[in-house]
mmCIF file of C-alpha atoms and ligand atoms in Angstrom:
data_model
loop_
_atom_site.group_PDB
_atom_site.id
_atom_site.type_symbol
_atom_site.label_atom_id
_atom_site.label_comp_id
_atom_site.label_asym_id
_atom_site.label_seq_id
_atom_site.Cartn_x
_atom_site.Cartn_y
_atom_site.Cartn_z
ATOM 1 C CA UNK A 220 0.000 0.000 0.000
ATOM 2 C CA UNK A 221 1.260 3.513 -0.774
ATOM 3 C CA UNK A 222 1.348 6.351 1.748
ATOM 4 C CA UNK A 223 1.032 9.896 0.556
ATOM 5 C CA UNK A 224 2.066 13.005 2.422
ATOM 6 C CA UNK A 225 1.487 16.593 1.482
ATOM 7 C CA UNK A 226 4.446 18.954 1.709
ATOM 8 C CA UNK A 227 3.375 22.517 2.248
ATOM 9 C CA UNK A 228 6.007 23.882 4.626
ATOM 10 C CA UNK A 229 9.737 24.266 4.494
ATOM 11 C CA UNK A 230 12.226 23.431 7.248
ATOM 12 C CA UNK A 231 15.678 24.943 7.595
ATOM 13 C CA UNK A 232 18.291 25.720 10.220
ATOM 14 C CA UNK A 233 17.548 29.245 11.463
ATOM 15 C CA UNK A 234 21.041 30.390 10.399
ATOM 16 C CA UNK A 235 20.112 29.601 6.787
ATOM 17 C CA UNK A 236 18.325 32.968 6.641
ATOM 18 C CA UNK A 237 21.471 34.783 7.762
ATOM 19 C CA UNK A 238 23.739 33.420 5.046
ATOM 20 C CA UNK A 239 25.507 36.038 2.952
ATOM 21 C CA UNK A 240 28.280 35.263 0.499
ATOM 22 C CA UNK A 241 31.593 36.707 1.733
ATOM 23 C CA UNK A 242 32.306 37.731 -1.888
ATOM 24 C CA UNK A 243 35.661 39.520 -2.065
ATOM 25 C CA UNK A 244 36.321 38.575 1.583
ATOM 26 C CA UNK A 245 36.178 34.833 0.850
ATOM 27 C CA UNK A 246 39.551 33.056 1.006
ATOM 28 C CA UNK A 247 38.299 29.842 -0.572
ATOM 29 C CA UNK A 248 35.966 31.075 -3.243
ATOM 30 C CA UNK A 249 33.678 28.449 -4.746
ATOM 31 C CA UNK A 250 34.862 29.873 -8.091
ATOM 32 C CA UNK A 251 38.225 28.153 -7.597
ATOM 33 C CA UNK A 252 39.469 24.608 -7.548
ATOM 34 C CA UNK A 253 36.291 22.803 -8.675
ATOM 35 C CA UNK A 254 34.872 21.610 -11.922
ATOM 36 C CA UNK A 255 31.948 23.961 -12.660
ATOM 37 C CA UNK A 256 29.603 22.228 -15.101
ATOM 38 C CA UNK A 257 25.958 22.879 -15.990
ATOM 39 C CA UNK A 258 22.999 21.541 -17.966
ATOM 40 C CA UNK A 259 22.000 22.337 -21.534
ATOM 41 C CA UNK A 260 19.543 25.076 -20.545
ATOM 42 C CA UNK A 261 22.177 26.945 -18.571
ATOM 43 C CA UNK A 262 24.772 26.409 -21.284
ATOM 44 C CA UNK A 263 22.523 27.873 -23.999
ATOM 45 C CA UNK A 264 21.551 30.773 -21.766
ATOM 46 C CA UNK A 265 25.234 31.533 -21.102
ATOM 47 C CA UNK A 266 25.997 31.340 -24.818
ATOM 48 C CA UNK A 267 23.474 34.124 -25.444
ATOM 49 C CA UNK A 268 24.977 36.550 -22.910
ATOM 50 C CA UNK A 269 26.695 39.626 -24.289
ATOM 51 C CA UNK A 270 28.289 42.530 -22.455
ATOM 52 C CA UNK A 271 31.430 44.603 -22.386
ATOM 53 C CA UNK A 272 34.368 43.717 -24.579
ATOM 54 C CA UNK A 273 36.215 42.181 -21.650
ATOM 55 C CA UNK A 274 33.162 40.165 -20.617
ATOM 56 C CA UNK A 275 32.653 38.858 -24.161
ATOM 57 C CA UNK A 276 36.301 37.849 -24.357
ATOM 58 C CA UNK A 277 36.055 35.969 -21.061
ATOM 59 C CA UNK A 278 32.952 34.135 -22.269
ATOM 60 C CA UNK A 279 34.468 33.274 -25.643
ATOM 61 C CA UNK A 280 37.496 31.667 -24.048
ATOM 62 C CA UNK A 281 35.986 30.373 -20.849
ATOM 63 C CA UNK A 282 32.792 28.587 -21.863
ATOM 64 C CA UNK A 283 32.867 25.200 -23.568
ATOM 65 C CA UNK A 284 30.755 22.130 -24.388
ATOM 66 C CA UNK A 285 31.412 18.829 -22.645
ATOM 67 C CA UNK A 286 31.493 16.173 -25.314
ATOM 68 C CA UNK A 287 32.819 13.212 -23.384
ATOM 69 C CA UNK A 288 31.950 11.342 -20.213
ATOM 70 C CA UNK A 289 28.745 10.230 -18.487
ATOM 71 C CA UNK A 290 25.619 12.336 -17.797
ATOM 72 C CA UNK A 291 26.197 14.786 -20.616
ATOM 73 C CA UNK A 292 22.574 16.056 -20.382
ATOM 74 C CA UNK A 293 23.280 17.330 -16.905
ATOM 75 C CA UNK A 294 26.955 18.084 -17.485
ATOM 76 C CA UNK A 295 26.396 19.664 -20.893
ATOM 77 C CA UNK A 296 28.798 22.572 -20.623
ATOM 78 C CA UNK A 297 31.471 23.894 -18.291
ATOM 79 C CA UNK A 298 33.763 26.780 -17.563
ATOM 80 C CA UNK A 299 37.351 26.202 -18.591
ATOM 81 C CA UNK A 300 38.994 26.192 -15.154
ATOM 82 C CA UNK A 301 42.450 26.705 -16.501
ATOM 83 C CA UNK A 302 44.722 27.044 -13.481
ATOM 84 C CA UNK A 303 41.840 26.021 -11.209
ATOM 85 C CA UNK A 304 40.090 29.402 -11.406
ATOM 86 C CA UNK A 305 36.776 30.276 -13.069
ATOM 87 C CA UNK A 306 37.468 32.423 -16.167
ATOM 88 C CA UNK A 307 34.707 34.824 -15.096
ATOM 89 C CA UNK A 308 36.294 35.617 -11.749
ATOM 90 C CA UNK A 309 37.700 39.140 -11.859
ATOM 91 C CA UNK A 310 40.811 40.446 -10.149
ATOM 92 C CA UNK A 311 38.619 42.055 -7.456
ATOM 93 C CA UNK A 312 37.224 38.535 -6.731
ATOM 94 C CA UNK A 313 33.787 39.401 -8.080
ATOM 95 C CA UNK A 314 32.012 37.369 -10.733
ATOM 96 C CA UNK A 315 31.963 39.216 -14.069
ATOM 97 C CA UNK A 316 28.739 37.480 -15.098
ATOM 98 C CA UNK A 317 26.955 38.561 -11.936
ATOM 99 C CA UNK A 318 28.351 42.093 -12.128
ATOM 100 C CA UNK A 319 27.347 42.632 -15.767
ATOM 101 C CA UNK A 320 24.203 40.514 -16.044
ATOM 102 C CA UNK A 321 22.877 40.104 -12.524
ATOM 103 C CA UNK A 322 22.338 37.116 -10.227
ATOM 104 C CA UNK A 323 19.632 35.629 -12.462
ATOM 105 C CA UNK A 324 22.106 35.104 -15.309
ATOM 106 C CA UNK A 325 24.235 32.659 -13.290
ATOM 107 C CA UNK A 326 23.984 28.933 -14.063
ATOM 108 C CA UNK A 327 22.039 27.107 -11.375
ATOM 109 C CA UNK A 328 25.149 25.565 -9.788
ATOM 110 C CA UNK A 329 26.526 29.068 -9.088
ATOM 111 C CA UNK A 330 23.122 30.494 -8.124
ATOM 112 C CA UNK A 331 22.440 27.935 -5.398
ATOM 113 C CA UNK A 332 25.830 27.068 -3.840
ATOM 114 C CA UNK A 333 26.150 26.547 -0.882
ATOM 115 C CA UNK A 334 22.404 26.029 -0.619
ATOM 116 C CA UNK A 335 20.609 22.753 -1.186
ATOM 117 C CA UNK A 336 16.961 21.704 -0.954
ATOM 118 C CA UNK A 337 14.917 18.497 -1.149
ATOM 119 C CA UNK A 338 11.355 17.358 -0.530
ATOM 120 C CA UNK A 339 11.674 14.958 2.371
ATOM 121 C CA UNK A 340 9.789 12.255 4.238
ATOM 122 C CA UNK A 341 9.767 14.643 7.187
ATOM 123 C CA UNK A 342 6.867 16.333 5.381
ATOM 124 C CA UNK A 343 8.939 19.423 4.621
ATOM 125 C CA UNK A 344 10.855 20.976 1.800
ATOM 126 C CA UNK A 345 14.189 20.939 3.604
ATOM 127 C CA UNK A 346 16.754 23.656 2.925
ATOM 128 C CA UNK A 347 20.342 23.450 4.098
ATOM 129 C CA UNK A 348 23.792 24.944 3.618
ATOM 130 C CA UNK A 349 27.015 23.126 2.789
ATOM 131 C CA UNK A 350 29.959 23.490 5.199
ATOM 132 C CA UNK A 351 32.218 23.664 2.121
ATOM 133 C CA UNK A 352 31.738 27.449 2.305
ATOM 134 C CA UNK A 353 33.674 29.555 4.792
ATOM 135 C CA UNK A 354 30.674 31.876 5.153
ATOM 136 C CA UNK A 355 28.653 28.925 6.477
ATOM 137 C CA UNK A 356 31.386 27.954 8.950
ATOM 138 C CA UNK A 357 31.370 31.507 10.262
ATOM 139 C CA UNK A 358 27.635 31.213 10.941
ATOM 140 C CA UNK A 359 28.186 27.941 12.832
ATOM 141 C CA UNK A 360 30.955 29.618 14.828
ATOM 142 C CA UNK A 361 28.544 32.305 15.979
ATOM 143 C CA UNK A 362 26.029 29.844 17.465
ATOM 144 C CA UNK A 363 27.284 28.862 20.935
ATOM 145 C CA UNK A 364 23.772 27.863 21.973
ATOM 146 C CA UNK A 365 23.486 25.379 19.107
ATOM 147 C CA UNK A 366 21.398 25.195 15.953
ATOM 148 C CA UNK A 367 17.689 25.935 15.942
ATOM 149 C CA UNK A 368 15.302 25.100 13.138
ATOM 150 C CA UNK A 369 12.661 27.253 11.492
ATOM 151 C CA UNK A 370 9.655 26.513 9.292
ATOM 152 C CA UNK A 371 7.359 28.599 7.059
ATOM 153 C CA UNK A 372 4.443 27.788 4.721
ATOM 154 C CA UNK A 373 5.432 27.212 1.092
ATOM 155 C CA UNK A 374 3.918 29.194 -1.765
ATOM 156 C CA UNK A 375 1.282 27.092 -3.591
ATOM 157 C CA UNK A 376 3.577 26.545 -6.589
ATOM 158 C CA UNK A 377 6.214 24.842 -4.379
ATOM 159 C CA UNK A 378 3.808 22.520 -2.538
ATOM 160 C CA UNK A 379 3.806 18.881 -3.525
ATOM 161 C CA UNK A 380 2.841 15.306 -2.587
ATOM 162 C CA UNK A 381 5.382 12.625 -1.718
ATOM 163 C CA UNK A 382 4.499 8.937 -1.986
ATOM 164 C CA UNK A 383 6.008 6.015 -0.052
ATOM 165 C CA UNK A 384 5.614 2.469 -1.215
ATOM 166 C CA UNK A 385 5.589 -0.848 0.582
ATOM 167 C CA UNK A 386 9.078 -1.769 1.689
ATOM 168 C CA UNK A 387 9.752 1.798 2.827
ATOM 169 C CA UNK A 388 7.997 1.237 6.146
ATOM 170 C CA UNK A 389 10.716 2.968 8.177
ATOM 171 C CA UNK A 390 10.601 6.064 5.971
ATOM 172 C CA UNK A 391 7.127 6.906 7.317
ATOM 173 C CA UNK A 392 8.726 7.446 10.731
ATOM 174 C CA UNK A 393 11.486 9.682 9.387
ATOM 175 C CA UNK A 394 10.429 12.848 11.286
ATOM 176 C CA UNK A 395 10.377 11.064 14.665
ATOM 177 C CA UNK A 396 13.614 9.134 14.150
ATOM 178 C CA UNK A 397 15.458 12.169 12.785
ATOM 179 C CA UNK A 398 14.191 14.403 15.576
ATOM 180 C CA UNK A 399 15.509 11.950 18.170
ATOM 181 C CA UNK A 400 18.882 11.802 16.388
ATOM 182 C CA UNK A 401 19.247 15.594 16.254
ATOM 183 C CA UNK A 402 18.182 15.893 19.908
ATOM 184 C CA UNK A 403 20.891 13.392 20.860
ATOM 185 C CA UNK A 404 23.519 15.208 18.779
ATOM 186 C CA UNK A 405 22.669 18.407 20.661
ATOM 187 C CA UNK A 406 22.488 16.859 24.137
ATOM 188 C CA UNK A 407 25.522 18.373 25.860
ATOM 189 C CA UNK A 408 25.364 16.124 28.881
ATOM 190 C CA UNK A 409 28.024 13.936 27.288
ATOM 191 C CA UNK A 410 30.849 14.436 24.768
ATOM 192 C CA UNK A 411 29.927 14.634 21.094
ATOM 193 C CA UNK A 412 31.645 11.357 20.159
ATOM 194 C CA UNK A 413 29.606 9.553 22.831
ATOM 195 C CA UNK A 414 26.403 11.101 21.520
ATOM 196 C CA UNK A 415 27.166 9.752 18.050
ATOM 197 C CA UNK A 416 27.882 6.354 19.562
ATOM 198 C CA UNK A 417 24.584 6.475 21.468
ATOM 199 C CA UNK A 418 22.818 7.230 18.208
ATOM 200 C CA UNK A 419 24.460 4.145 16.699
ATOM 201 C CA UNK A 420 23.335 1.908 19.569
ATOM 202 C CA UNK A 421 19.722 2.935 18.959
ATOM 203 C CA UNK A 422 19.874 2.908 15.141
ATOM 204 C CA UNK A 423 21.462 -0.560 15.198
ATOM 205 C CA UNK A 424 18.165 -1.914 16.575
ATOM 206 C CA UNK A 425 16.296 -0.531 13.569
ATOM 207 C CA UNK A 426 18.988 -1.833 11.221
ATOM 208 C CA UNK A 427 18.546 -5.243 12.855
ATOM 209 C CA UNK A 428 14.884 -5.252 11.905
ATOM 210 C CA UNK A 429 12.996 -3.655 14.804
ATOM 211 C CA UNK A 430 9.648 -2.604 13.294
ATOM 212 C CA UNK A 431 7.857 -1.302 16.374
ATOM 213 C CA UNK A 432 9.115 2.259 16.061
ATOM 214 C CA UNK A 433 6.922 3.545 18.922
ATOM 215 C CA UNK A 434 8.541 1.050 21.343
ATOM 216 C CA UNK A 435 11.951 1.839 19.833
ATOM 217 C CA UNK A 436 11.439 5.551 20.474
ATOM 218 C CA UNK A 437 10.654 4.901 24.145
ATOM 219 C CA UNK A 438 13.842 2.857 24.540
ATOM 220 C CA UNK A 439 15.871 5.423 22.569
ATOM 221 C CA UNK A 440 14.655 8.260 24.805
ATOM 222 C CA UNK A 441 15.484 6.243 27.916
ATOM 223 C CA UNK A 442 18.956 5.589 26.498
ATOM 224 C CA UNK A 443 19.495 9.320 25.960
ATOM 225 C CA UNK A 444 18.343 10.024 29.524
ATOM 226 C CA UNK A 445 21.037 7.732 30.902
ATOM 227 C CA UNK A 446 23.676 9.835 29.111
ATOM 228 C CA UNK A 447 27.214 8.464 28.913
ATOM 229 C CA UNK A 448 26.479 6.012 31.733
ATOM 230 C CA UNK A 449 26.643 2.447 30.447
ATOM 231 C CA UNK A 450 28.109 3.327 27.043
ATOM 232 C CA UNK A 451 31.077 1.154 26.058
ATOM 233 C CA UNK A 452 34.488 2.729 26.569
ATOM 234 C CA UNK A 453 36.115 3.045 23.170
ATOM 235 C CA UNK A 454 39.556 1.518 22.809
ATOM 236 C CA UNK A 455 40.552 4.333 20.491
ATOM 237 C CA UNK A 456 44.156 4.588 21.678
ATOM 238 C CA UNK A 457 45.154 1.093 20.505
ATOM 239 C CA UNK A 458 43.669 1.722 17.070
ATOM 240 C CA UNK A 459 45.100 5.226 16.749
ATOM 241 C CA UNK A 460 48.061 4.412 14.422
ATOM 242 C CA UNK A 461 45.777 2.643 11.940
ATOM 243 C CA UNK A 462 43.155 5.377 12.174
ATOM 244 C CA UNK A 463 45.708 8.103 11.547
ATOM 245 C CA UNK A 464 47.151 6.351 8.524
ATOM 246 C CA UNK A 465 43.597 5.828 7.158
ATOM 247 C CA UNK A 466 42.771 9.502 7.596
ATOM 248 C CA UNK A 467 46.054 10.541 6.038
ATOM 249 C CA UNK A 468 45.297 8.281 3.068
ATOM 250 C CA UNK A 469 41.824 9.837 2.791
ATOM 251 C CA UNK A 470 43.429 13.268 2.766
ATOM 252 C CA UNK A 471 45.699 12.225 -0.113
ATOM 253 C CA UNK A 472 42.640 10.973 -1.997
ATOM 254 C CA UNK A 473 40.845 14.324 -1.749
ATOM 255 C CA UNK A 474 42.568 15.376 -4.968
ATOM 256 C CA UNK A 475 43.620 18.779 -3.788
ATOM 257 C CA UNK A 476 46.226 19.178 -6.550
ATOM 258 C CA UNK A 477 45.641 22.340 -8.571
ATOM 259 C CA UNK A 478 43.298 23.783 -5.918
ATOM 260 C CA UNK A 479 43.791 26.234 -3.079
ATOM 261 C CA UNK A 480 44.206 23.228 -0.808
ATOM 262 C CA UNK A 481 47.106 21.743 -2.744
ATOM 263 C CA UNK A 482 49.497 22.394 0.136
ATOM 264 C CA UNK A 483 47.306 20.776 2.821
ATOM 265 C CA UNK A 484 48.562 17.158 2.444
ATOM 266 C CA UNK A 485 52.200 18.345 2.588
ATOM 267 C CA UNK A 486 51.482 20.562 5.603
ATOM 268 C CA UNK A 487 49.825 17.687 7.447
ATOM 269 C CA UNK A 488 52.593 15.293 6.429
ATOM 270 C CA UNK A 489 55.246 17.584 7.894
ATOM 271 C CA UNK A 490 53.129 18.325 10.982
ATOM 272 C CA UNK A 491 52.809 14.600 11.715
ATOM 273 C CA UNK A 492 56.321 13.717 10.570
ATOM 274 C CA UNK A 493 54.931 11.170 8.108
ATOM 275 C CA UNK A 494 57.523 8.784 6.697
ATOM 276 C CA UNK A 495 57.170 6.087 4.076
ATOM 277 C CA UNK A 496 55.322 5.564 0.841
ATOM 278 C CA UNK A 497 52.480 8.089 0.575
ATOM 279 C CA UNK A 498 49.062 6.567 -0.126
ATOM 280 C CA UNK A 499 49.976 3.108 1.113
ATOM 281 C CA UNK A 500 49.689 1.457 4.487
ATOM 282 C CA UNK A 501 53.493 1.567 4.663
ATOM 283 C CA UNK A 502 53.612 4.993 6.248
ATOM 284 C CA UNK A 503 54.541 5.795 9.806
ATOM 285 C CA UNK A 504 53.030 8.735 11.597
ATOM 286 C CA UNK A 505 54.379 10.276 14.770
ATOM 287 C CA UNK A 506 51.843 9.564 17.527
ATOM 288 C CA UNK A 507 53.588 12.063 19.787
ATOM 289 C CA UNK A 508 53.115 14.811 17.206
ATOM 290 C CA UNK A 509 49.428 13.912 16.816
ATOM 291 C CA UNK A 510 48.835 13.805 20.561
ATOM 292 C CA UNK A 511 50.581 17.148 21.000
ATOM 293 C CA UNK A 512 48.412 18.621 18.236
ATOM 294 C CA UNK A 513 45.291 17.213 19.876
ATOM 295 C CA UNK A 514 46.243 18.682 23.250
ATOM 296 C CA UNK A 515 46.822 22.043 21.576
ATOM 297 C CA UNK A 516 43.492 21.774 19.730
ATOM 298 C CA UNK A 517 41.648 21.041 22.980
ATOM 299 C CA UNK A 518 43.358 23.992 24.641
ATOM 300 C CA UNK A 519 42.983 26.513 21.784
ATOM 301 C CA UNK A 520 39.329 25.698 21.135
ATOM 302 C CA UNK A 521 38.358 24.897 24.717
ATOM 303 C CA UNK A 522 35.423 27.323 24.610
ATOM 304 C CA UNK A 523 34.363 26.311 21.109
ATOM 305 C CA UNK A 524 33.353 22.676 21.532
ATOM 306 C CA UNK A 525 29.918 23.652 20.295
ATOM 307 C CA UNK A 526 31.404 24.416 16.846
ATOM 308 C CA UNK A 527 31.993 20.723 16.086
ATOM 309 C CA UNK A 528 28.501 19.928 17.377
ATOM 310 C CA UNK A 529 27.034 22.569 15.076
ATOM 311 C CA UNK A 530 29.056 21.219 12.176
ATOM 312 C CA UNK A 531 27.847 17.646 12.718
ATOM 313 C CA UNK A 532 24.216 18.663 13.275
ATOM 314 C CA UNK A 533 24.260 20.734 10.115
ATOM 315 C CA UNK A 534 25.899 17.843 8.209
ATOM 316 C CA UNK A 535 23.347 15.344 9.514
ATOM 317 C CA UNK A 536 20.608 17.620 8.210
ATOM 318 C CA UNK A 537 22.395 18.522 4.966
ATOM 319 C CA UNK A 538 23.064 14.850 4.119
ATOM 320 C CA UNK A 539 19.377 14.033 4.808
ATOM 321 C CA UNK A 540 20.227 11.477 7.464
ATOM 322 C CA UNK A 541 19.189 9.002 8.689
ATOM 323 C CA UNK A 542 18.688 7.065 5.469
ATOM 324 C CA UNK A 543 15.516 5.044 6.002
ATOM 325 C CA UNK A 544 14.994 3.506 2.553
ATOM 326 C CA UNK A 545 16.079 0.127 4.001
ATOM 327 C CA UNK A 546 17.710 -1.312 7.110
ATOM 328 C CA UNK A 547 20.947 -1.832 5.187
ATOM 329 C CA UNK A 548 21.059 1.753 3.912
ATOM 330 C CA UNK A 549 20.271 3.025 7.401
ATOM 331 C CA UNK A 550 23.418 1.404 8.777
ATOM 332 C CA UNK A 551 25.545 2.450 5.800
ATOM 333 C CA UNK A 552 24.441 6.055 6.350
ATOM 334 C CA UNK A 553 25.407 5.837 10.022
ATOM 335 C CA UNK A 554 28.840 4.343 9.230
ATOM 336 C CA UNK A 555 29.391 7.152 6.744
ATOM 337 C CA UNK A 556 28.470 9.734 9.375
ATOM 338 C CA UNK A 557 30.901 8.221 11.918
ATOM 339 C CA UNK A 558 33.666 8.275 9.354
ATOM 340 C CA UNK A 559 32.921 11.903 8.493
ATOM 341 C CA UNK A 560 32.982 12.888 12.155
ATOM 342 C CA UNK A 561 36.275 11.085 12.681
ATOM 343 C CA UNK A 562 37.848 12.692 9.603
ATOM 344 C CA UNK A 563 36.604 16.196 10.461
ATOM 345 C CA UNK A 564 37.956 15.740 13.982
ATOM 346 C CA UNK A 565 41.317 14.662 12.546
ATOM 347 C CA UNK A 566 41.402 17.723 10.285
ATOM 348 C CA UNK A 567 40.405 20.008 13.166
ATOM 349 C CA UNK A 568 43.286 18.604 15.237
ATOM 350 C CA UNK A 569 45.561 19.173 12.250
ATOM 351 C CA UNK A 570 44.791 22.891 12.415
ATOM 352 C CA UNK A 571 46.927 22.767 15.587
ATOM 353 C CA UNK A 572 49.733 20.568 14.208
ATOM 354 C CA UNK A 573 53.336 21.539 14.778
ATOM 355 C CA UNK A 574 54.126 24.622 12.738
ATOM 356 C CA UNK A 575 50.466 25.634 12.200
ATOM 357 C CA UNK A 576 48.810 28.755 13.540
ATOM 358 C CA UNK A 577 46.236 26.740 15.503
ATOM 359 C CA UNK A 578 43.684 29.507 15.083
ATOM 360 C CA UNK A 579 40.209 29.907 13.630
ATOM 361 C CA UNK A 580 41.498 30.734 10.133
ATOM 362 C CA UNK A 581 43.518 27.500 9.976
ATOM 363 C CA UNK A 582 40.602 25.519 11.411
ATOM 364 C CA UNK A 583 38.347 26.844 8.631
ATOM 365 C CA UNK A 584 40.989 26.002 6.027
ATOM 366 C CA UNK A 585 41.020 22.383 7.197
ATOM 367 C CA UNK A 586 37.214 22.169 7.445
ATOM 368 C CA UNK A 587 36.599 23.633 3.973
ATOM 369 C CA UNK A 588 39.250 21.326 2.511
ATOM 370 C CA UNK A 589 37.586 18.269 4.123
ATOM 371 C CA UNK A 590 34.115 19.377 3.022
ATOM 372 C CA UNK A 591 35.063 20.061 -0.592
ATOM 373 C CA UNK A 592 36.783 16.700 -0.866
ATOM 374 C CA UNK A 593 34.144 14.587 0.841
ATOM 375 C CA UNK A 594 30.741 16.236 1.158
ATOM 376 C CA UNK A 595 30.600 17.164 -2.504
ATOM 377 C CA UNK A 596 31.872 13.822 -3.672
ATOM 378 C CA UNK A 597 29.308 11.098 -2.987
ATOM 379 C CA UNK A 598 31.411 8.515 -4.827
ATOM 380 C CA UNK A 599 34.387 9.106 -2.526
ATOM 381 C CA UNK A 600 32.181 8.935 0.576
ATOM 382 C CA UNK A 601 30.718 5.645 -0.660
ATOM 383 C CA UNK A 602 34.078 4.104 -1.440
ATOM 384 C CA UNK A 603 35.444 5.028 2.000
ATOM 385 C CA UNK A 604 32.355 3.632 3.681
ATOM 386 C CA UNK A 605 32.431 0.473 1.556
ATOM 387 C CA UNK A 606 35.995 -0.162 2.710
ATOM 388 C CA UNK A 607 34.650 -0.565 6.245
ATOM 389 C CA UNK A 608 32.170 -3.175 5.040
ATOM 390 C CA UNK A 609 34.760 -4.955 2.881
ATOM 391 C CA UNK A 610 37.133 -5.184 5.876
ATOM 392 C CA UNK A 611 34.361 -6.273 8.226
ATOM 393 C CA UNK A 612 34.921 -3.045 10.172
ATOM 394 C CA UNK A 613 31.427 -1.587 10.015
ATOM 395 C CA UNK A 614 30.220 -3.036 13.304
ATOM 396 C CA UNK A 615 29.046 -0.941 16.221
ATOM 397 C CA UNK A 616 32.191 -1.987 18.119
ATOM 398 C CA UNK A 617 34.350 -0.635 15.293
ATOM 399 C CA UNK A 618 32.364 2.589 15.214
ATOM 400 C CA UNK A 619 33.030 2.958 18.961
ATOM 401 C CA UNK A 620 36.772 2.674 18.225
ATOM 402 C CA UNK A 621 36.543 5.146 15.356
ATOM 403 C CA UNK A 622 34.686 7.652 17.521
ATOM 404 C CA UNK A 623 37.118 7.127 20.384
ATOM 405 C CA UNK A 624 40.135 8.239 18.335
HETATM 406 S S1 SF4 B 215 32.549 29.782 -0.928
HETATM 407 FE FE1 SF4 B 215 30.770 30.774 0.049
HETATM 408 S S2 SF4 B 215 31.484 32.764 0.777
HETATM 409 FE FE2 SF4 B 215 33.013 31.991 -0.700
HETATM 410 S S3 SF4 B 215 32.447 32.883 -2.703
HETATM 411 FE FE3 SF4 B 215 31.426 30.869 -2.559
HETATM 412 S S4 SF4 B 215 29.380 31.245 -1.649
HETATM 413 FE FE4 SF4 B 215 30.651 33.079 -1.291
#
């Protein structure tokens, strides 16, 4: 039997309304270091644009058709990012297209970033912001009390019905399950890593086939009430060398070459005194250097623990978690989230590595680098997550170790 829900409201983190592009003040402009491609409609619209002589010259040289590769309907055209920089980006860091033709002339990818929206089983059109933008990180930094959510009615033209089919029984409970997860992520009675572990303990029951979601919710709330009490102690220290080499390998796979983050792997390598063959398991990393960096991170950002909470809450929402299309996908989504937390934590610690400034600017550099490499690359997220399953390391016990690092 199919279930139908009407979506006539939106839902967004309250800070969504405060987002403003940093424009010329942005150090890691989204006009640099990415492949900027667009669909046929945007390509044809760009082809028709005419302006000043300089603008026309930029367009003539900078806009091209994509003739090879998959999904050419969606990726129909692109800007020629010669040197990793959009050809329309001016010396004053403003977009020539926007300056001459206005915001409406931008291809959709440029118009919406870092925003994203989706009609969801929560019964809302959900809007979110990607942490791959420094302007978004700054908003998260300014929220010591945590993230609040806001909702408004949708205009008639944006309202729509969503249908669930048999086999998606868990999806019907998405709003309740997600609300519990976000509440746990924001429950400051225990450390963030423990909260994520607690979430895993509860979600594992659903992944194991629990269908009585009302009874599950009662148990999940009782679990949250107990706080850290009774949660397994993670043996993170013993697994630290392996975890560090995995994270370092992930960093090398982020393909930062030719981008503004090209120097990050080298910086981290020197900070951790990495020796051996890069990209293989035959590297050694100085544990003392890592532990010193972690101590410095905990000291420098002692009053900013909420920042990582805000980051993970906003990611949970932005990635539309938990995935409830099936029990298997639910657990895969959780494993992915644990891995993201662990990698972001590693990168945050690396902002305080030996030789680094250990300040907010360096923290943002690491966070934007991690986000651009992972959050906007679903294939890379999947392959990292699938490695856990291939190595039989996707169990709750392994997640506890990962979170304990
Ligand atoms: S990354 Fe964010 S702040 Fe920077 S130019 Fe893009 S939208 Fe603006």
